[in-house]
Short mmCIF file of C-alpha atoms in Angstrom, two decimals:
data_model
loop_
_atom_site.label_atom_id
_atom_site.label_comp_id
_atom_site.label_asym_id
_atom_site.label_seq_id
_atom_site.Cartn_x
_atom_site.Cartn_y
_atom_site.Cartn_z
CA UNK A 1 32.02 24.97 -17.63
CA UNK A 2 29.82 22.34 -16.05
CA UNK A 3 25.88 21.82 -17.41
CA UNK A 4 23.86 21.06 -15.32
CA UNK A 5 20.17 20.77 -13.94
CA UNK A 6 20.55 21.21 -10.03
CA UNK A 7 17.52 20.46 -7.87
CA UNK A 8 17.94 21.91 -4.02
CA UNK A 9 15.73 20.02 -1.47
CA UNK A 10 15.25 21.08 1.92
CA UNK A 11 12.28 21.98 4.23
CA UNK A 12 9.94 25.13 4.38
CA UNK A 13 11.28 27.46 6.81
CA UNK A 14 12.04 31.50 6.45
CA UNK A 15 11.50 34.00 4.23
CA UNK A 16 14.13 32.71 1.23
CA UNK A 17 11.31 29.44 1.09
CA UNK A 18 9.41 32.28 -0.70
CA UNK A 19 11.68 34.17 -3.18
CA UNK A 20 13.61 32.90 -5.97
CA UNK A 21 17.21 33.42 -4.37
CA UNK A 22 18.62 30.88 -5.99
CA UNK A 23 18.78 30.10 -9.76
CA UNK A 24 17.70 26.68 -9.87
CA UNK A 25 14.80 24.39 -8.81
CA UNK A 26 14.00 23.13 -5.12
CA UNK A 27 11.98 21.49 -3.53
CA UNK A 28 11.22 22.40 -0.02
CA UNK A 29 9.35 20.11 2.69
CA UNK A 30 6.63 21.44 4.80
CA UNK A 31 7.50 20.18 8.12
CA UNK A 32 5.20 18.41 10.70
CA UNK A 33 7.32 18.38 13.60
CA UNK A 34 9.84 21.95 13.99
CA UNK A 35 12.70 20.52 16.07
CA UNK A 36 14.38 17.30 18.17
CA UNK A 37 14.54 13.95 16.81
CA UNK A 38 11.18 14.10 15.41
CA UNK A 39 12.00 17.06 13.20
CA UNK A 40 15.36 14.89 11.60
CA UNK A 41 13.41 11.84 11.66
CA UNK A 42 10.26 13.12 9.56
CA UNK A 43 13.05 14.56 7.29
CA UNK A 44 14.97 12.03 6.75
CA UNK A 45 11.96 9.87 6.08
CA UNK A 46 11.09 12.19 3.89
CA UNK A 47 13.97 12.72 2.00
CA UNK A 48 14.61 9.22 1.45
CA UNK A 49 11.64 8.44 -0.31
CA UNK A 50 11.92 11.64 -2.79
CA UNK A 51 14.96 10.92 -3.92
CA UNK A 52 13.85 7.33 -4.23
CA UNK A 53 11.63 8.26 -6.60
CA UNK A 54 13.04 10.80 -8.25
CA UNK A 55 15.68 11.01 -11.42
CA UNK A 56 19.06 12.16 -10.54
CA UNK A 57 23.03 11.16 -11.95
CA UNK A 58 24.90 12.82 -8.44
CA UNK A 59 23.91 13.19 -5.01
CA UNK A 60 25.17 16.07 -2.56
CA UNK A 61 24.62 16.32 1.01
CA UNK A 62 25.15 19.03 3.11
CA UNK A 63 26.23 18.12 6.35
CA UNK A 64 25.61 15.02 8.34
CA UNK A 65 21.93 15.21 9.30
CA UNK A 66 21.35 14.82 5.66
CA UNK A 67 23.81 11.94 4.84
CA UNK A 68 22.17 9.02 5.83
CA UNK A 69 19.02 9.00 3.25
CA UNK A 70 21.80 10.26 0.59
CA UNK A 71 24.04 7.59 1.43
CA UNK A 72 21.50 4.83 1.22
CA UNK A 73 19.87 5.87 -2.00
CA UNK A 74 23.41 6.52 -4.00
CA UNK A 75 23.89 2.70 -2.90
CA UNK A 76 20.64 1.81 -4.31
CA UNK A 77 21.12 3.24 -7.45
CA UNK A 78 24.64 3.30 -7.57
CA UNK A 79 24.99 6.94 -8.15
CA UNK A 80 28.47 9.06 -6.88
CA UNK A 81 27.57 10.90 -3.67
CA UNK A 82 29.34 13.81 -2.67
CA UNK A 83 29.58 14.65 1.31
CA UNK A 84 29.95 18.35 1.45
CA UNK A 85 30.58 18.87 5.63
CA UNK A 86 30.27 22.46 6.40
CA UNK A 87 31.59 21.95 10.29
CA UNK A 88 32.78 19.22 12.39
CA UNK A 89 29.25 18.43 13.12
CA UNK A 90 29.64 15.88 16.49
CA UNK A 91 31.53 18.80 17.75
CA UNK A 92 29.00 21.52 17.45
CA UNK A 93 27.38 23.30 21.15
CA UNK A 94 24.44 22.71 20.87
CA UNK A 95 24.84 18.87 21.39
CA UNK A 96 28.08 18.38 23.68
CA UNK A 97 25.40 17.98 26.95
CA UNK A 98 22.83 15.81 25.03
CA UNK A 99 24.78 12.27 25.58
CA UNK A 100 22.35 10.42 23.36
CA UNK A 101 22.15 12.59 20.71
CA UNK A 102 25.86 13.09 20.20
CA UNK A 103 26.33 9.27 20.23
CA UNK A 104 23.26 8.79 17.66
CA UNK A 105 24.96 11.36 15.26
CA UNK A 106 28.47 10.11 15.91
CA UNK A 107 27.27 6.53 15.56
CA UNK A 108 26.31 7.83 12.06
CA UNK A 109 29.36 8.91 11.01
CA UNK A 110 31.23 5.81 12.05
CA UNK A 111 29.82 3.94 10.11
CA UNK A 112 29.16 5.88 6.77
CA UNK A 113 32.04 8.12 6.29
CA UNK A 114 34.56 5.26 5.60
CA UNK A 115 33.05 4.59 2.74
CA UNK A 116 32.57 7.89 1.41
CA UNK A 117 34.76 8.41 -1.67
CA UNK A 118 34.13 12.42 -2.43
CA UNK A 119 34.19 14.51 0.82
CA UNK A 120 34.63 18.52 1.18
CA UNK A 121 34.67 20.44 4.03
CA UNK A 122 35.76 23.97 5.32
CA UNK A 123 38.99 24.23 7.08
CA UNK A 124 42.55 22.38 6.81
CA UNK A 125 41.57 21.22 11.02
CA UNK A 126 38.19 19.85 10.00
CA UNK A 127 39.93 18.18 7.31
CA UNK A 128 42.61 16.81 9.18
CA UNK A 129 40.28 16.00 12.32
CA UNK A 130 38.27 13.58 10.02
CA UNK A 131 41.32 12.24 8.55
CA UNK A 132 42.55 11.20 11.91
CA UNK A 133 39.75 9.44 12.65
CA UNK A 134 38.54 7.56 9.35
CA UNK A 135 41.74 7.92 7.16
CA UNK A 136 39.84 9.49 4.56
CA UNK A 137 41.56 13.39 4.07
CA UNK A 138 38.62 15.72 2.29
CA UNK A 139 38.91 18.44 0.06
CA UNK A 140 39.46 21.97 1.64
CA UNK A 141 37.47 24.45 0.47
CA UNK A 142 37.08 27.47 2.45
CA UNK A 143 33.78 30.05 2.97
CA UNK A 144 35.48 32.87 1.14
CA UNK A 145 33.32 35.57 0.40
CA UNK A 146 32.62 36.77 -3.35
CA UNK A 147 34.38 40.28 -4.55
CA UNK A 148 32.68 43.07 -2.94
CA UNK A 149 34.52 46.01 -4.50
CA UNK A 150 31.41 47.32 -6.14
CA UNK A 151 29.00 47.55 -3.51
CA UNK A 152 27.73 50.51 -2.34
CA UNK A 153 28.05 51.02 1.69
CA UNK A 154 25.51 52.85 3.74
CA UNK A 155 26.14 56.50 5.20
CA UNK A 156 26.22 57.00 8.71
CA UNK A 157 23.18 58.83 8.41
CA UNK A 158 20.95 56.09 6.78
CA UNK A 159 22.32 54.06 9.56
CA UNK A 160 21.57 56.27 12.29
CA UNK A 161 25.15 56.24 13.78
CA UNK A 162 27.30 59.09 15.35
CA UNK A 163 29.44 60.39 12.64
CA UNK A 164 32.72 60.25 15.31
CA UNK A 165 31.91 56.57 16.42
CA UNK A 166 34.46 53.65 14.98
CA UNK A 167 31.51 51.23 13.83
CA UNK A 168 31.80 47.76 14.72
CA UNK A 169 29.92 45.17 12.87
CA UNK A 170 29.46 41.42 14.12
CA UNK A 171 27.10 39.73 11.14
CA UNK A 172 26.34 35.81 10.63
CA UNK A 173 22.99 33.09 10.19
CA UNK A 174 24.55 31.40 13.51
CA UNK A 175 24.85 34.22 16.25
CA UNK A 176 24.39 31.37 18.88
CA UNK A 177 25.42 30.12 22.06
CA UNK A 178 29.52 30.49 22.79
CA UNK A 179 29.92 33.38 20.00
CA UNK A 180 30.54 36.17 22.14
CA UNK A 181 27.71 38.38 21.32
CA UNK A 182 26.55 39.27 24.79
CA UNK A 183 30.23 40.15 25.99
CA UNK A 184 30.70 42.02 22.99
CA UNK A 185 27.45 44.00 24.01
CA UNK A 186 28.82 44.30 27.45
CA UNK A 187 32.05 45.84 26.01
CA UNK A 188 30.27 48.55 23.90
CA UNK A 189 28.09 49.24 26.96
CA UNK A 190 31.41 50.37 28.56
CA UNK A 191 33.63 51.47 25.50
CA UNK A 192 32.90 55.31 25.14
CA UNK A 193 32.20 56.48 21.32
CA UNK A 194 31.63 53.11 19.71
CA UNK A 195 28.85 51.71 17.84
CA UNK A 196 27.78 48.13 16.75
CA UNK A 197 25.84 46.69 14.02
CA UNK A 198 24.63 43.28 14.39
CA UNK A 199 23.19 41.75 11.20
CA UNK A 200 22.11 38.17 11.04
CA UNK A 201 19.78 35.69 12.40
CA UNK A 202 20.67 32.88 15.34
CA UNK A 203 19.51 30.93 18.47
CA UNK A 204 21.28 34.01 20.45
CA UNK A 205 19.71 36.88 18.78
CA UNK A 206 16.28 37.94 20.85
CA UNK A 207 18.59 37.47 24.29
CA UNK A 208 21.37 40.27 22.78
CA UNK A 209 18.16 42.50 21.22
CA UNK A 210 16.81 42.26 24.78
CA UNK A 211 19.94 42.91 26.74
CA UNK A 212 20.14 46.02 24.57
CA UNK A 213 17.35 47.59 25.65
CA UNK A 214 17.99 46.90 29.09
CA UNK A 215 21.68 48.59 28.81
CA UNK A 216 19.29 51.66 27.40
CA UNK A 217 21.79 50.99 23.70
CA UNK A 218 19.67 51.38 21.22
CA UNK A 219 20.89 54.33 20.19
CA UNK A 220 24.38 52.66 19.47
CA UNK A 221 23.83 49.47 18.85
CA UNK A 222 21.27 48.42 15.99
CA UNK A 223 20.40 44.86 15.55
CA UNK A 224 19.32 43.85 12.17
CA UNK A 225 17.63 40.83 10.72
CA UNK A 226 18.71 38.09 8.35
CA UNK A 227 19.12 39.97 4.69
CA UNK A 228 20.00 39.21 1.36
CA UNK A 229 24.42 38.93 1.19
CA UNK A 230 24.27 42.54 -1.15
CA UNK A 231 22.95 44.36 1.52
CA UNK A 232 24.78 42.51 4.29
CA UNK A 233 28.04 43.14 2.57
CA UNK A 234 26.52 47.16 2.26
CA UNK A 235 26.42 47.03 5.85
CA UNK A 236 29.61 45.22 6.24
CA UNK A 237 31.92 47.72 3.95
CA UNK A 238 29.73 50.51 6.17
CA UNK A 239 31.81 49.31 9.28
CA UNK A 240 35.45 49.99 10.73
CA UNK A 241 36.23 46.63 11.90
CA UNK A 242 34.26 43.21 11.85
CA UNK A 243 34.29 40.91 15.04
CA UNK A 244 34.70 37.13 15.29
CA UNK A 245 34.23 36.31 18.75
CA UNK A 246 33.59 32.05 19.28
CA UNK A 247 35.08 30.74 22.22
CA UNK A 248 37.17 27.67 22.49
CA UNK A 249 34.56 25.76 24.29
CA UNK A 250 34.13 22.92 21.37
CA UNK A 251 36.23 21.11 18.59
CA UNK A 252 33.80 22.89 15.87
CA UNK A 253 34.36 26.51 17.11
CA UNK A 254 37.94 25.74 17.53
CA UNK A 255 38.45 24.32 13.60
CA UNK A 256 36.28 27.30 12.13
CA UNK A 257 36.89 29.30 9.59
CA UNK A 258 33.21 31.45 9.81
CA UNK A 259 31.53 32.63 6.35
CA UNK A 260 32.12 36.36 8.44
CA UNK A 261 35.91 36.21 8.59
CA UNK A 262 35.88 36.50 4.43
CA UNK A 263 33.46 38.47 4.40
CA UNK A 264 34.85 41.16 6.50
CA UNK A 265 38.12 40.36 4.52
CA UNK A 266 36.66 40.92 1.20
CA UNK A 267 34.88 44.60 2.76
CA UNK A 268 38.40 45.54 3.32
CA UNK A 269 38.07 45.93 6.98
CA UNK A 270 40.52 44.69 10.27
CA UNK A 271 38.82 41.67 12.36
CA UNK A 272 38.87 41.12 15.68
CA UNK A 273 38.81 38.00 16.51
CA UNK A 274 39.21 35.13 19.31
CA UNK A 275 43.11 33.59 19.03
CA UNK A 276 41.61 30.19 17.43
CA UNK A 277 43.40 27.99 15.28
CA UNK A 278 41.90 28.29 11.79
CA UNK A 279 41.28 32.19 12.56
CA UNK A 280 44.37 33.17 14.15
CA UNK A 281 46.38 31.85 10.66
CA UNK A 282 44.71 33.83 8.29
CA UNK A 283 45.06 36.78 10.48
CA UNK A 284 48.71 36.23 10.89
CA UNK A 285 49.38 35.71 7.40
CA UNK A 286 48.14 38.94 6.16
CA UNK A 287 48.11 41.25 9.20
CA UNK A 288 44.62 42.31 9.26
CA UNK A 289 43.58 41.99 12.10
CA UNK A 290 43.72 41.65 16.18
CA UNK A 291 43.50 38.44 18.19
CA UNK A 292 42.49 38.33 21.91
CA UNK A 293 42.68 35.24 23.82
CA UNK A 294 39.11 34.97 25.22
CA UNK A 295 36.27 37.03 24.44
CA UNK A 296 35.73 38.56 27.43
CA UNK A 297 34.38 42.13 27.97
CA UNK A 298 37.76 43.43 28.94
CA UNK A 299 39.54 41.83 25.98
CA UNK A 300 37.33 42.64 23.39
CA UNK A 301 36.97 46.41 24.93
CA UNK A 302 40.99 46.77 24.76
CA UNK A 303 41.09 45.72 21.14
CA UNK A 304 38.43 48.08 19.93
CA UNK A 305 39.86 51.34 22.06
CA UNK A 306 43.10 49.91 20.35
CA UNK A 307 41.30 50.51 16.85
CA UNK A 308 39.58 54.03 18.06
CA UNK A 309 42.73 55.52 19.43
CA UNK A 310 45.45 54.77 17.03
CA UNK A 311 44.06 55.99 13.75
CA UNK A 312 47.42 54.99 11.78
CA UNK A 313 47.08 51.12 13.21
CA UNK A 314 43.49 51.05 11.65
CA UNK A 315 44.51 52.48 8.30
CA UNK A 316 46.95 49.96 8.23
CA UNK A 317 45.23 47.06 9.16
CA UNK A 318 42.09 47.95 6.43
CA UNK A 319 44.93 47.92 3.60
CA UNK A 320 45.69 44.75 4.88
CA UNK A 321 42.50 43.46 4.54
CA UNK A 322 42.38 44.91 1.36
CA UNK A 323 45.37 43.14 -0.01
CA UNK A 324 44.02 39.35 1.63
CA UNK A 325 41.02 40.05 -0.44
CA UNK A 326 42.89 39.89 -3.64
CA UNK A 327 44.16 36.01 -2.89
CA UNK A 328 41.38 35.20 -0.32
CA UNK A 329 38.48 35.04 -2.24
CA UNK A 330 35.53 32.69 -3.64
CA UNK A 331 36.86 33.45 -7.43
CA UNK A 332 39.58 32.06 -6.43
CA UNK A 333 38.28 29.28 -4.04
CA UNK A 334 35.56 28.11 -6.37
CA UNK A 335 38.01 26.25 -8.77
CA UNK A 336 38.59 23.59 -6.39
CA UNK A 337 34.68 22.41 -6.02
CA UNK A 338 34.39 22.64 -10.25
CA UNK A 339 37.55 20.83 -10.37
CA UNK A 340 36.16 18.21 -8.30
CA UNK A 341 32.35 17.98 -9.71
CA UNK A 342 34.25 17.78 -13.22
CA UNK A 343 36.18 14.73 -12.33
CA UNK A 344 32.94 13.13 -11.10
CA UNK A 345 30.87 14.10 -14.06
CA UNK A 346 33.70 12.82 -16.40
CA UNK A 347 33.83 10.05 -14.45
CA UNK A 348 30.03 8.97 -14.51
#
């Protein structure tokens, strides 16, 4: 077992700044500017200079707004940095438009991540993608969602939800722009005796809660904020299928493998999801689910009735999902990051 004293550092945002979620120490920035390149400029600034003059033996960043300060204090003290890249970050939405900013970013990575030595990321096409470019593969370690056998779901009752409905349940911290929430609403508004449960937080989220009420769906579709992952998996085994719904508008939607793919694999419950490539092989490895080509409306209306009508395909396709969960899993998945912290640590 590793031992050792783990110090998270990030800024002040949300309601987890002011809990103790997670079992070690952080340290959390209060943040002057919210957003832009004054927000990752203060914080970079920022970090830089803490870690400067702080005590540590290994250095992690998470994604590549954070690697610069990492990468120049681990070359100032000579300490082992690990580069733990949770997407293909110069491929992300939100920046594809913003010329300057994707070039800053990319500019970034061109020149650091050759000389990385430890690098993980999420998915065999991220991993691949990067090796491509900087002939450096990374460790693959996937999302996959802790055991959730022992959960307790929520009755149909607590949830306010029509005992005859097939309950749908699209969940995540990045229901954003290209993820097919506002088709999927369209294709409840017009799928007869079907309900939807959206749990989670994103850029996205007040446009779907306000396209709800002006569909008049409230009563079947309940949109839920950010919670702790017990009662998000609660809500999740409380659901008849789980939807994963990004379109293949970007290189980092296309080499996903979302947190909420596990997760509805470890509830034991069929996915519908958008034919990508990361997606589309899990799916097709265990049968447990249904892939559509696009997300539209139409599509993602036709999979569900094909759920609500044909009670034997959805039996089928849970015990599927049941059976992925016994190899898919973060028990499983978690040996490859202590594997590669205990080479570094021996190595130190």
């Amino acid at each position: 077992m590793l031992d050792c004293d783990v110090t998270l550092i990030g800024r002040k945002s949300g309601n987890c700044c002011n809990s103790d979620s997670v079992p070690f120490k952080t340290k959390r920035f209060r943040m002057i500017f919210k957003r832009s390149f004054l927000f990752y400029s203060f914080f970079n600034i920022r970090l830089f200079f803490f870690l400067l003059f702080h005590k540590y033996d290994l250095l992690v960043s998470d994604d590549l707004d954070t690697l610069l300060p990492n990468y120049l204090i681990s070359k100032l003290k000579r300490l082992p940095l690990v580069y733990d890249s949770h997407e293909y970050f110069t491929g992300v939405p939100e920046i594809q438009n913003r010329h300057f900013v994707k070039w800053v970013w990319k500019s970034i990575e061109r020149q650091l991540f050759p000389q990385l030595k430890y690098v993980m990321t999420v998915s065999d096409s991220i991993a691949s993608q990067y090796e491509k470019e900087y002939g450096l593969r990374p460790v693959v370690v996937r999302n996959c969602s802790g055991n959730s056998d022992e959960i307790k779901t929520f009755s149909r009752k607590e949830l306010d939800i029509n005992d005859d409905h097939l309950l749908l349940i699209l969940q995540g911290t990045g229901i954003n722009i290209d993820r097919g929430g506002s088709e999927l609403i369209d294709a409840v508004n017009f799928t007869d005796s079907v309900s939807l449960l959206i749990v989670g937080d994103g850029d996205q989220l007040m446009f779907l809660k306000e396209k709800v009420s002006i569909l008049g769906l409230t009563d079947r579709i309940k949109i839920i904020p950010k919670c702790p992952w017990i009662t998000l998996m609660r809500y999740t085994r409380s659901a008849d299928a789980g939807l994963s719904l990004d379109k293949n508008s970007n290189l980092n939607y296309q080499f996903s493998l979302p947190n909420k793919l596990f997760e509805y694999i470890s509830a034991g419950i069929p996915v519908i999801a958008t034919d990508l490539q990361e997606i589309s092989k899990i799916i097709n490895e265990f049968n447990c689910g249904i892939l559509i080509s696009e997300p539209s409306p139409v599509a993602i209306s036709n999979a569900i009735i094909s759920l609500r009508d044909n009670r034997e395909l959805l039996i089928r396709l849970k015990h599927n999902s049941v059976t992925a969960s016994k190899s898919v899993n973060w028990e499983n998945e978690s040996l490859k990051v202590v594997n590669l912290y205990e080479s570094i640590i021996n190595s130190i």
